Tab-separated table of C-alpha atoms in Angstrom:
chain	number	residue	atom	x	y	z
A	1	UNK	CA	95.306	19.700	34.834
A	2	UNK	CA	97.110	18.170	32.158
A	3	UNK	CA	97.672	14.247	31.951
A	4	UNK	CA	100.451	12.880	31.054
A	5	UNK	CA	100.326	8.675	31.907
A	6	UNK	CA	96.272	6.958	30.035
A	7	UNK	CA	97.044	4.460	32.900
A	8	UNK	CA	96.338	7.222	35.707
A	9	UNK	CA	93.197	6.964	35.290
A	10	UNK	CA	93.036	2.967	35.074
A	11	UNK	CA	95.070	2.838	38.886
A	12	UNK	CA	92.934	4.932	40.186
A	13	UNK	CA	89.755	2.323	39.036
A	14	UNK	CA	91.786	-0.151	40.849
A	15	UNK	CA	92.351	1.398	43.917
A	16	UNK	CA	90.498	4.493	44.189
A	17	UNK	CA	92.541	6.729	46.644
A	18	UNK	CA	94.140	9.289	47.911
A	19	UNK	CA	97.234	7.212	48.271
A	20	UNK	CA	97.262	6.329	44.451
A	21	UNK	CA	96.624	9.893	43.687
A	22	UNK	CA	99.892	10.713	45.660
A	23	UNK	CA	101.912	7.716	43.773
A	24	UNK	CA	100.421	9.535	40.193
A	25	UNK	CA	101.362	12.756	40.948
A	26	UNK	CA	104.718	12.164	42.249
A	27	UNK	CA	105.485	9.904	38.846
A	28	UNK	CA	104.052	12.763	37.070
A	29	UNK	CA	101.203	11.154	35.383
A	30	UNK	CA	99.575	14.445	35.668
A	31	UNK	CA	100.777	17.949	35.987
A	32	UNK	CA	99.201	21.502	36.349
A	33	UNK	CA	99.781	24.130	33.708
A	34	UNK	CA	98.531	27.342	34.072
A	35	UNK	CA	98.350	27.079	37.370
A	36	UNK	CA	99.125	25.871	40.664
A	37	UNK	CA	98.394	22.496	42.857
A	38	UNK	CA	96.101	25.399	45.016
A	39	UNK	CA	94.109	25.933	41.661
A	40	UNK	CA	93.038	22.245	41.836
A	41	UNK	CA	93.384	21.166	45.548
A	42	UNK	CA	90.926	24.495	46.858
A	43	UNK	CA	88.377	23.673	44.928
A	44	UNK	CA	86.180	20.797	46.624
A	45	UNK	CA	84.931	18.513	44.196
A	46	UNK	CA	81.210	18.028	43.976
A	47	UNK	CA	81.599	14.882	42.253
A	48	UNK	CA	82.136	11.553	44.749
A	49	UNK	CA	85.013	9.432	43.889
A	50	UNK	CA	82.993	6.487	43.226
A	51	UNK	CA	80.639	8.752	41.123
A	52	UNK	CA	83.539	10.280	38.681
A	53	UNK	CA	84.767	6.906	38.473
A	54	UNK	CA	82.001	5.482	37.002
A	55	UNK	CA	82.264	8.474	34.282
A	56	UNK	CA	86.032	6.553	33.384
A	57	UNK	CA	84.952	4.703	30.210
A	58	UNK	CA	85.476	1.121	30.598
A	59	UNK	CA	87.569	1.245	26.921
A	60	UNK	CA	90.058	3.291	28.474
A	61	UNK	CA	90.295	0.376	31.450
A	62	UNK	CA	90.809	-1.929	28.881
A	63	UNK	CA	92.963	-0.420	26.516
A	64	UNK	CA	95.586	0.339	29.666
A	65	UNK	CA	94.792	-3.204	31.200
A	66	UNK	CA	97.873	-4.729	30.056
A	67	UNK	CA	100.285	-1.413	31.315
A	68	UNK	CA	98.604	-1.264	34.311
A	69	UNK	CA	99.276	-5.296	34.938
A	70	UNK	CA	102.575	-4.770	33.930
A	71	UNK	CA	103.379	-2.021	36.559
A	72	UNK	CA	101.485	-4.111	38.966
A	73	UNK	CA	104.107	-6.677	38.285
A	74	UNK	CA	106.935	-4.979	38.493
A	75	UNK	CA	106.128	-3.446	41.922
A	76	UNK	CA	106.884	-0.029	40.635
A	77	UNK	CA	107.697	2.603	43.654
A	78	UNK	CA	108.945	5.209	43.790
A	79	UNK	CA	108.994	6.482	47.263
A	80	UNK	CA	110.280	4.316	50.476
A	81	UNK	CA	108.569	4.992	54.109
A	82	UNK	CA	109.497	4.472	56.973
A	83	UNK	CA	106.772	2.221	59.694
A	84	UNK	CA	103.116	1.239	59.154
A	85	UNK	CA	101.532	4.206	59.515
A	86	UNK	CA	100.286	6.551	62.478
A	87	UNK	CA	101.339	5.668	65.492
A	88	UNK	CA	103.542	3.180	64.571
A	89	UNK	CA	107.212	4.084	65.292
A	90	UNK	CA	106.200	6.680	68.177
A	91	UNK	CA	108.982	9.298	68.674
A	92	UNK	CA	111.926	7.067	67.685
A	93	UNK	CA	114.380	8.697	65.780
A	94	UNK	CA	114.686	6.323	62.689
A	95	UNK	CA	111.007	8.170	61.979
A	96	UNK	CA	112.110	12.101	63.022
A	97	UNK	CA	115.255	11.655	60.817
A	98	UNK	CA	112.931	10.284	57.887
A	99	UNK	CA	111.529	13.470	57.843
A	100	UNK	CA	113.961	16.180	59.208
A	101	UNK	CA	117.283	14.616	57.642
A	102	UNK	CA	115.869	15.481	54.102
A	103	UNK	CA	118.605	18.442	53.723
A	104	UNK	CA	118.684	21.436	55.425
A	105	UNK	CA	119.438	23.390	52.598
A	106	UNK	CA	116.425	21.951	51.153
A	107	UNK	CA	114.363	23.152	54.291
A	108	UNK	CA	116.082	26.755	53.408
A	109	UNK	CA	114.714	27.124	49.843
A	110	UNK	CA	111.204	27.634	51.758
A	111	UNK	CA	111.859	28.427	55.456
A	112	UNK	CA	112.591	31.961	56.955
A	113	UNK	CA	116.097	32.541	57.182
A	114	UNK	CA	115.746	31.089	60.884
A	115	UNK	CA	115.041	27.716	59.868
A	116	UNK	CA	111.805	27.460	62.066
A	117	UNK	CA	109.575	24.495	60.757
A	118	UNK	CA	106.200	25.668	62.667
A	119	UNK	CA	103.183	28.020	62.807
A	120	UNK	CA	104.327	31.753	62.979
A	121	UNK	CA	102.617	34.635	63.808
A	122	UNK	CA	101.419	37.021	62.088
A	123	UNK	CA	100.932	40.595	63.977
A	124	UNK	CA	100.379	41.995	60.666
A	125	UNK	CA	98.649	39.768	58.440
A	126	UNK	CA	100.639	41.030	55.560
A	127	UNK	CA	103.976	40.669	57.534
A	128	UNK	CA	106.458	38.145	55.446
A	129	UNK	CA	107.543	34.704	56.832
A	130	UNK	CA	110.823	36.327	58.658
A	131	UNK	CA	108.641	38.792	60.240
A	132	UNK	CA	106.248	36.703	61.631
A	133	UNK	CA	108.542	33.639	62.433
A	134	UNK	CA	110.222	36.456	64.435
A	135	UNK	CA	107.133	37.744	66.212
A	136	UNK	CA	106.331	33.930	67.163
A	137	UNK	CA	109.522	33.908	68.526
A	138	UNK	CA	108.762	36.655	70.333
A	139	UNK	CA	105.341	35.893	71.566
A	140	UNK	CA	106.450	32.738	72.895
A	141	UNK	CA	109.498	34.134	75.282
A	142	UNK	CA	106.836	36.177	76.275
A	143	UNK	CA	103.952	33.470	77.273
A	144	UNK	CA	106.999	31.650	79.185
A	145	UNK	CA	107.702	35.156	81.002
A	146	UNK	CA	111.452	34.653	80.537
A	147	UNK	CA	113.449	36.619	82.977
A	148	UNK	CA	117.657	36.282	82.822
A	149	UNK	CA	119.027	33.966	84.557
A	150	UNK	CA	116.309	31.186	84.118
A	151	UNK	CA	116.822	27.544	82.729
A	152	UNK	CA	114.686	26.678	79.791
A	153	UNK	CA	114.461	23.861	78.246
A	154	UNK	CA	113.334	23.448	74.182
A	155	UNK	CA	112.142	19.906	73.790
A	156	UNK	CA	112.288	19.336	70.115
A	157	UNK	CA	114.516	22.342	69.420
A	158	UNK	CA	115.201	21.998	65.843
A	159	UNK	CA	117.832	24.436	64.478
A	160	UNK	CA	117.882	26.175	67.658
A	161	UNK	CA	116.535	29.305	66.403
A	162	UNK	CA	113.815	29.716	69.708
A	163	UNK	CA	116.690	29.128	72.114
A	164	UNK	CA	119.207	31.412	70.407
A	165	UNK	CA	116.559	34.254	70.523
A	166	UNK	CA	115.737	33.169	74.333
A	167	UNK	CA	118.888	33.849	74.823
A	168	UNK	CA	119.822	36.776	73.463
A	169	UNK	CA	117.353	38.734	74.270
A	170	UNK	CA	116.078	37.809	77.525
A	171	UNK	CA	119.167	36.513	78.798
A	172	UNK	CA	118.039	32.847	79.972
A	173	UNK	CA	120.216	29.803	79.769
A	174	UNK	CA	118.907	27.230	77.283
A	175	UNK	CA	119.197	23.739	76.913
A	176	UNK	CA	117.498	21.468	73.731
A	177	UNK	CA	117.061	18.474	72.829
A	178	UNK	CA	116.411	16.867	69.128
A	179	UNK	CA	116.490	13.146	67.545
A	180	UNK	CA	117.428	14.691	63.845
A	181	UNK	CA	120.940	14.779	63.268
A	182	UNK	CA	121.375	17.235	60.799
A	183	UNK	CA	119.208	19.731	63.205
A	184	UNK	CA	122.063	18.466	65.783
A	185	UNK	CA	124.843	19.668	63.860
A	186	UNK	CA	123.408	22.673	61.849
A	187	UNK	CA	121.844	24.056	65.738
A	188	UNK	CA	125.286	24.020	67.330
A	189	UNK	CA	127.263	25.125	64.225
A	190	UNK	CA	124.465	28.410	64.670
A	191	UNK	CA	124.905	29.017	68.237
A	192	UNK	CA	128.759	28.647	67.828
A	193	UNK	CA	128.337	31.752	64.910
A	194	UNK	CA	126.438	33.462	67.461
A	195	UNK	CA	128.732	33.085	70.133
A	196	UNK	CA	126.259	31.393	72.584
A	197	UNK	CA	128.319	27.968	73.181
A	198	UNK	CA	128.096	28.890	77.010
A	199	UNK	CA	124.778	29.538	77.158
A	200	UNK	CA	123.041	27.248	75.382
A	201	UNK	CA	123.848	23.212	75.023
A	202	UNK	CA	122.141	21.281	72.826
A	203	UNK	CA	121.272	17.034	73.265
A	204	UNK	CA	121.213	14.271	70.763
A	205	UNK	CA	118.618	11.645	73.079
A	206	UNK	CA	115.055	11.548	73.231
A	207	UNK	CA	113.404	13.070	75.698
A	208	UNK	CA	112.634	10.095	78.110
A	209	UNK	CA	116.552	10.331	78.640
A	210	UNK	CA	116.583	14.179	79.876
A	211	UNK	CA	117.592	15.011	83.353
A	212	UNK	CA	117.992	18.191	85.723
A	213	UNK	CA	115.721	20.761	86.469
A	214	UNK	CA	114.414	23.662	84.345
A	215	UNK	CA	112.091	27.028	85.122
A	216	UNK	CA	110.776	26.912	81.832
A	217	UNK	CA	109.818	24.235	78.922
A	218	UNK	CA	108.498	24.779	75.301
A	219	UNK	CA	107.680	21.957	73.195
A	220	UNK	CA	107.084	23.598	69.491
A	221	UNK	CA	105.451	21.297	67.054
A	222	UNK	CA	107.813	17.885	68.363
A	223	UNK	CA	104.342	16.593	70.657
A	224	UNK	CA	102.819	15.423	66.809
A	225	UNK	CA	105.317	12.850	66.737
A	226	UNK	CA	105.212	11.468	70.123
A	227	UNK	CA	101.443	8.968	69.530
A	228	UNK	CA	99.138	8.348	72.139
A	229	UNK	CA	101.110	5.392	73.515
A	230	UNK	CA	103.813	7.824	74.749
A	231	UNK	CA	101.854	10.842	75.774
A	232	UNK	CA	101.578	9.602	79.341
A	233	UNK	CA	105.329	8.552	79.348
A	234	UNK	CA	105.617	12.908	77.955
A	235	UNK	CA	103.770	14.703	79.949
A	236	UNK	CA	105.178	12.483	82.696
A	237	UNK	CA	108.552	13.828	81.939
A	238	UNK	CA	107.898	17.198	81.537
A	239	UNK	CA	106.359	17.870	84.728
A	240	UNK	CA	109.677	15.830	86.445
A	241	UNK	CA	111.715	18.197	84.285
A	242	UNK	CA	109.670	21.407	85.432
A	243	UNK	CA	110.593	23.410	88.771
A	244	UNK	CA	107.209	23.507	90.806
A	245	UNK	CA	105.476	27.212	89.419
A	246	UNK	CA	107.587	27.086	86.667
A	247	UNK	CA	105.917	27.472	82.589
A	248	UNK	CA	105.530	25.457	80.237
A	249	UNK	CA	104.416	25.833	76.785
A	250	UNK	CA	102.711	23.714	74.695
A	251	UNK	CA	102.586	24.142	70.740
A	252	UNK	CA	100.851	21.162	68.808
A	253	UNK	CA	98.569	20.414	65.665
A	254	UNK	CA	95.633	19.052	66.381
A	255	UNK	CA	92.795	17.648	64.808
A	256	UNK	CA	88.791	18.356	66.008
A	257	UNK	CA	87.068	15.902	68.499
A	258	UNK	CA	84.601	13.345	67.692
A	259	UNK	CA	81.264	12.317	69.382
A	260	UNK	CA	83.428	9.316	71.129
A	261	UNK	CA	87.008	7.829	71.334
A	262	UNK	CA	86.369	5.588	69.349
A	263	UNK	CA	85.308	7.768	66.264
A	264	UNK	CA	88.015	9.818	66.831
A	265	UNK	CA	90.869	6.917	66.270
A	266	UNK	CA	89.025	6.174	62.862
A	267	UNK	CA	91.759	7.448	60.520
A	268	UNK	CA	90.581	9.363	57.625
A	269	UNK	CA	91.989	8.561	54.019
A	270	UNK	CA	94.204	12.069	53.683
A	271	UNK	CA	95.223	11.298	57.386
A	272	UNK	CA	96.233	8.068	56.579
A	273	UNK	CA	98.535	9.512	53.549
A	274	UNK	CA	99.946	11.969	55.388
A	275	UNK	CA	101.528	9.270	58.136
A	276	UNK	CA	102.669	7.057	54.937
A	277	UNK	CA	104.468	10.002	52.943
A	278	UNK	CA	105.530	12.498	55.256
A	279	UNK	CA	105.049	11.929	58.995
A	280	UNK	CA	105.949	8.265	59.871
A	281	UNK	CA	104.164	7.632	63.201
A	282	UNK	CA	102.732	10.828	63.695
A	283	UNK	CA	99.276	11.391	65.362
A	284	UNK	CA	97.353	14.326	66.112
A	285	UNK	CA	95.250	14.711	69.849
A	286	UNK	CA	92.636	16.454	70.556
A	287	UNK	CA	92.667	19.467	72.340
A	288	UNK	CA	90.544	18.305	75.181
A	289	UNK	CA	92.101	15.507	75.246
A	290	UNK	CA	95.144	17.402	75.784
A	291	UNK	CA	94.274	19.501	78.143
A	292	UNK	CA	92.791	16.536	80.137
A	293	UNK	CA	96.073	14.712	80.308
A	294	UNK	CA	97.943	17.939	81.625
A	295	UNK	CA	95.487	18.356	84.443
A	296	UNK	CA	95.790	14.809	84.892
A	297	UNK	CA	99.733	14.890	85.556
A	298	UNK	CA	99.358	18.110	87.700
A	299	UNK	CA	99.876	20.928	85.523
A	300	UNK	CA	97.397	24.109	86.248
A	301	UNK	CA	95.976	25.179	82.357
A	302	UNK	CA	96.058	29.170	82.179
A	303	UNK	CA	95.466	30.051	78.408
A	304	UNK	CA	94.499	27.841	75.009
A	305	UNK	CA	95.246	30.318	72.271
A	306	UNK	CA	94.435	28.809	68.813
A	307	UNK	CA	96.474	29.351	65.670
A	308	UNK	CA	94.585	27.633	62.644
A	309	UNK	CA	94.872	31.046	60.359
A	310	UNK	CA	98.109	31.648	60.847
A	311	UNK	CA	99.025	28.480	60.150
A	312	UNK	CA	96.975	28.456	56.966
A	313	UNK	CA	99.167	31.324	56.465
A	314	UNK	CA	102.509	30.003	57.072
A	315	UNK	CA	101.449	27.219	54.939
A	316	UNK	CA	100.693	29.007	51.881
A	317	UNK	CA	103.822	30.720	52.311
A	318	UNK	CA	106.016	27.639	52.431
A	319	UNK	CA	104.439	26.265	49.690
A	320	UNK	CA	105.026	29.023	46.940
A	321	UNK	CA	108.445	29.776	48.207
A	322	UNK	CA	109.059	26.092	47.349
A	323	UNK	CA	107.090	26.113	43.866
A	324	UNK	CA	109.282	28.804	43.547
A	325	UNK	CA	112.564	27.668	43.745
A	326	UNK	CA	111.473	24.034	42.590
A	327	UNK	CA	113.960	23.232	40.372
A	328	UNK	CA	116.272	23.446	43.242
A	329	UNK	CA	114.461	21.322	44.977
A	330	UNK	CA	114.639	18.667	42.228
A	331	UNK	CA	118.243	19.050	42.005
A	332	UNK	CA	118.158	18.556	45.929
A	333	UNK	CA	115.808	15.534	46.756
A	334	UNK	CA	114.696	14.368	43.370
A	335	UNK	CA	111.748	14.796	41.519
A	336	UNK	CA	109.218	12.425	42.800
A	337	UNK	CA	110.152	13.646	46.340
A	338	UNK	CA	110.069	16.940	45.521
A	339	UNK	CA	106.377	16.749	44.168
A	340	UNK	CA	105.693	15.142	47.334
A	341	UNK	CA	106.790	17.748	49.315
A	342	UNK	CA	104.733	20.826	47.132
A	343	UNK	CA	101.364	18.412	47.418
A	344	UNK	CA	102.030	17.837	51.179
A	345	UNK	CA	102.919	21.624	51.855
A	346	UNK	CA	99.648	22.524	50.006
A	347	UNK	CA	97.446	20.126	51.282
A	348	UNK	CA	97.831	20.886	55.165
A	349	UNK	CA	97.473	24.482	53.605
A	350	UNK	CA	94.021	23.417	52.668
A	351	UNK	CA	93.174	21.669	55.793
A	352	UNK	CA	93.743	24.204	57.958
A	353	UNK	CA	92.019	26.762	55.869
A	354	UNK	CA	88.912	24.567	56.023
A	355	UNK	CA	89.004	23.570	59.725
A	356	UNK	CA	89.982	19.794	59.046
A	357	UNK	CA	93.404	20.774	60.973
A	358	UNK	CA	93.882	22.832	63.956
A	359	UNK	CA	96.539	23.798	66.178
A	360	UNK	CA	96.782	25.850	70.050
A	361	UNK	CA	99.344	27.214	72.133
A	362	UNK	CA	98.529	26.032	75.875
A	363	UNK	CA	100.363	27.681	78.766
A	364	UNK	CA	100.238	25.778	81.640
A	365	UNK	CA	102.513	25.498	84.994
A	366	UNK	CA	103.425	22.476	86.924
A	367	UNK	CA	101.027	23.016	89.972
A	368	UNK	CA	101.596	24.388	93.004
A	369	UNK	CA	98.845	25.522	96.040
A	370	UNK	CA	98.497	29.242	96.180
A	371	UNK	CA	99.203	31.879	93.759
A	372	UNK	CA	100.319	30.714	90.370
A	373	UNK	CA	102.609	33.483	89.824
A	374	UNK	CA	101.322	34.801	86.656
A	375	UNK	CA	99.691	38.714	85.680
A	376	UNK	CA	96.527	38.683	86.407
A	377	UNK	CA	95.174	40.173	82.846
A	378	UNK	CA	97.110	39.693	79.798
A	379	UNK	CA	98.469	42.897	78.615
A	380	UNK	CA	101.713	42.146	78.910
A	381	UNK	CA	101.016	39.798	76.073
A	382	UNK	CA	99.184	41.824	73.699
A	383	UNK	CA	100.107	44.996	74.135
């Protein structure tokens, strides 16, 4: 790690966070040569913050006393956000388009060449990111048990990559919805090249304002930004939305439970970074939690599958494809942003790989007395 500002290390006696690391390394007052961000952000440090601060000589406070005063002054910043924090814009779409409006082609230079912004799968654990994006695809039309002919609705659809694969290969009419605008246009412009226009439609609303009836739903990493003030308002929805018997699939990072509530709601410092940055408003459940609010608004739970690894995977994926092609990225969104993106991409990496992050696949159906309608083993799944 190379640095590049002698006031770095004066901020961060200030205000010792994670926060003020992120504001340092998107200015670039420190770099990595030689290296990666993985080189520096896999290795857990031994050393306390408050302990290696101590180690900061208090010449070098002084000596970068009067810089530091001066950028104090000045308000320097050099990233906007959008709300207060986790939970504090809910699912509104001034906070989805902060963070999916960025530019799709700057979503290409690290996606597969589907566009899809969540976990895949990886059958083979070698298998590159179209491969396994694919075979999530795949593995989700096959949870839902598509069969042609049936409605299915994609709440938080994205680019439209899961309902244009629905579609075409197991023949079901699809429907999505999406608060991003550049998703909006970029999804239709894709099913129009694929010559699904009359098969699938695709919303602009959120999804308190859906109507009709579908046979099945998927929800694909969009329940993250909906915060625990809307989740009864969600799941409320999606079981009006859901034909009685019918599937619905539900794909969402979570984080692991605490010994109370009340625990649990105590943001930690990276958490707290991560809704400032990147995710305005987002919050992470629980899975019991979860799983207790589906039951609660009369959904029957069948499987809980969980995906940490593979997300890990995906992760790590995303995030050299991007330090790959990073000067593009500059060029695209600007340096500090840029930065922000690699240490964001690398970080969940991280978490995920050390448990701090998880993330399931629940199948559930909106209940019904008597049979439920599915196979009775599995093997059609894994097979």
């Amino acid at each position: 790690m190379v640095l590049h500002d002698p006031v770095a290390l004066s901020r961060l006696a200030f205000r010792p966070t994670i926060t003020t690391l992120v504001e340092l390394w998107m200015e670039k007052a420190f770099d990595v040569e030689d290296g990666t961000l993985f080189d520096i952000a896999g290795v857990k440090s031994r050393v306390k913050t408050k302990q290696a601060l101590k180690q900061i000589g208090k010449w070098q406070v002084a000596r970068a006393l009067p810089a530091l005063l001066r950028l104090r002054r000045q308000g320097k910043v050099v990233h906007q956000t959008v709300g207060n924090g986790a939970g504090a814009s809910g699912s509104t779409r001034q906070a989805i388009q902060y963070h999916y409006d960025v530019s799709n082609d700057f979503y290409r230079l690290f996606l597969d060449q589907r566009m899809l912004y969540s976990c895949a799968y990886f059958d083979g654990w070698h298998d590159d990111i179209d491969k396994a994006q694919r075979d999530k695809l795949d593995m989700i039309c096959r949870k839902l048990r598509l069969q042609p002919g049936e409605r299915m609705l994609d709440i938080g659809s994205g680019w439209g990559a899961l309902l244009i694969h629905a579609v075409s290969h197991y023949g079901v009419v699809g429907h999505g919805v999406t608060l991003s605008q550049a998703q909006f246009d970029l999804s239709r412009e894709r099913i129009a090249e694929a010559g699904l226009s009359d098969r699938i439609t695709i919303e602009l609303k959120p999804f308190q304002d859906l109507s009709g009836s579908f046979d099945k739903i998927s929800s694909i990493g969009m329940f993250e930004h909906v915060g625990f003030a809307h989740h009864d308002e969600y799941f409320a929805a999606v079981h009006r939305l859901l034909e009685p018997g019918g599937l619905y699939l539900h794909h969402a990072i979570t984080r692991p439970a605490k010994k109370t509530v009340r625990q649990f709601h105590r943001k930690s410092a990276e958490y707290k970074a991560l809704t400032q940055f990147i995710f305005p408003g987002g919050e992470l459940d629980y899975i019991g939690h979860s799983l207790q609010k589906l039951e609660a608004f009369r959904f029957e739970v069948h499987d809980v599958e969980g995906w940490r690894e593979h997300y890990a995977r995906t992760l790590r994926l995303w995030a050299n494809r991007l330090h790959d092609k990073f000067d593009a990225a500059i060029g695209m969104i600007g340096e500090p942003r840029a930065r922000l993106w690699l240490a964001y991409l690398v970080g969940c990496a991280i978490s995920f790989e050390r448990g701090d992050a998880l993330i399931q696949q629940t199948l559930a159906s909106r209940k019904v007395k008597g049979p439920s309608k599915l196979p009775p083993t599995r093997r059609d799944l894994y097979s």
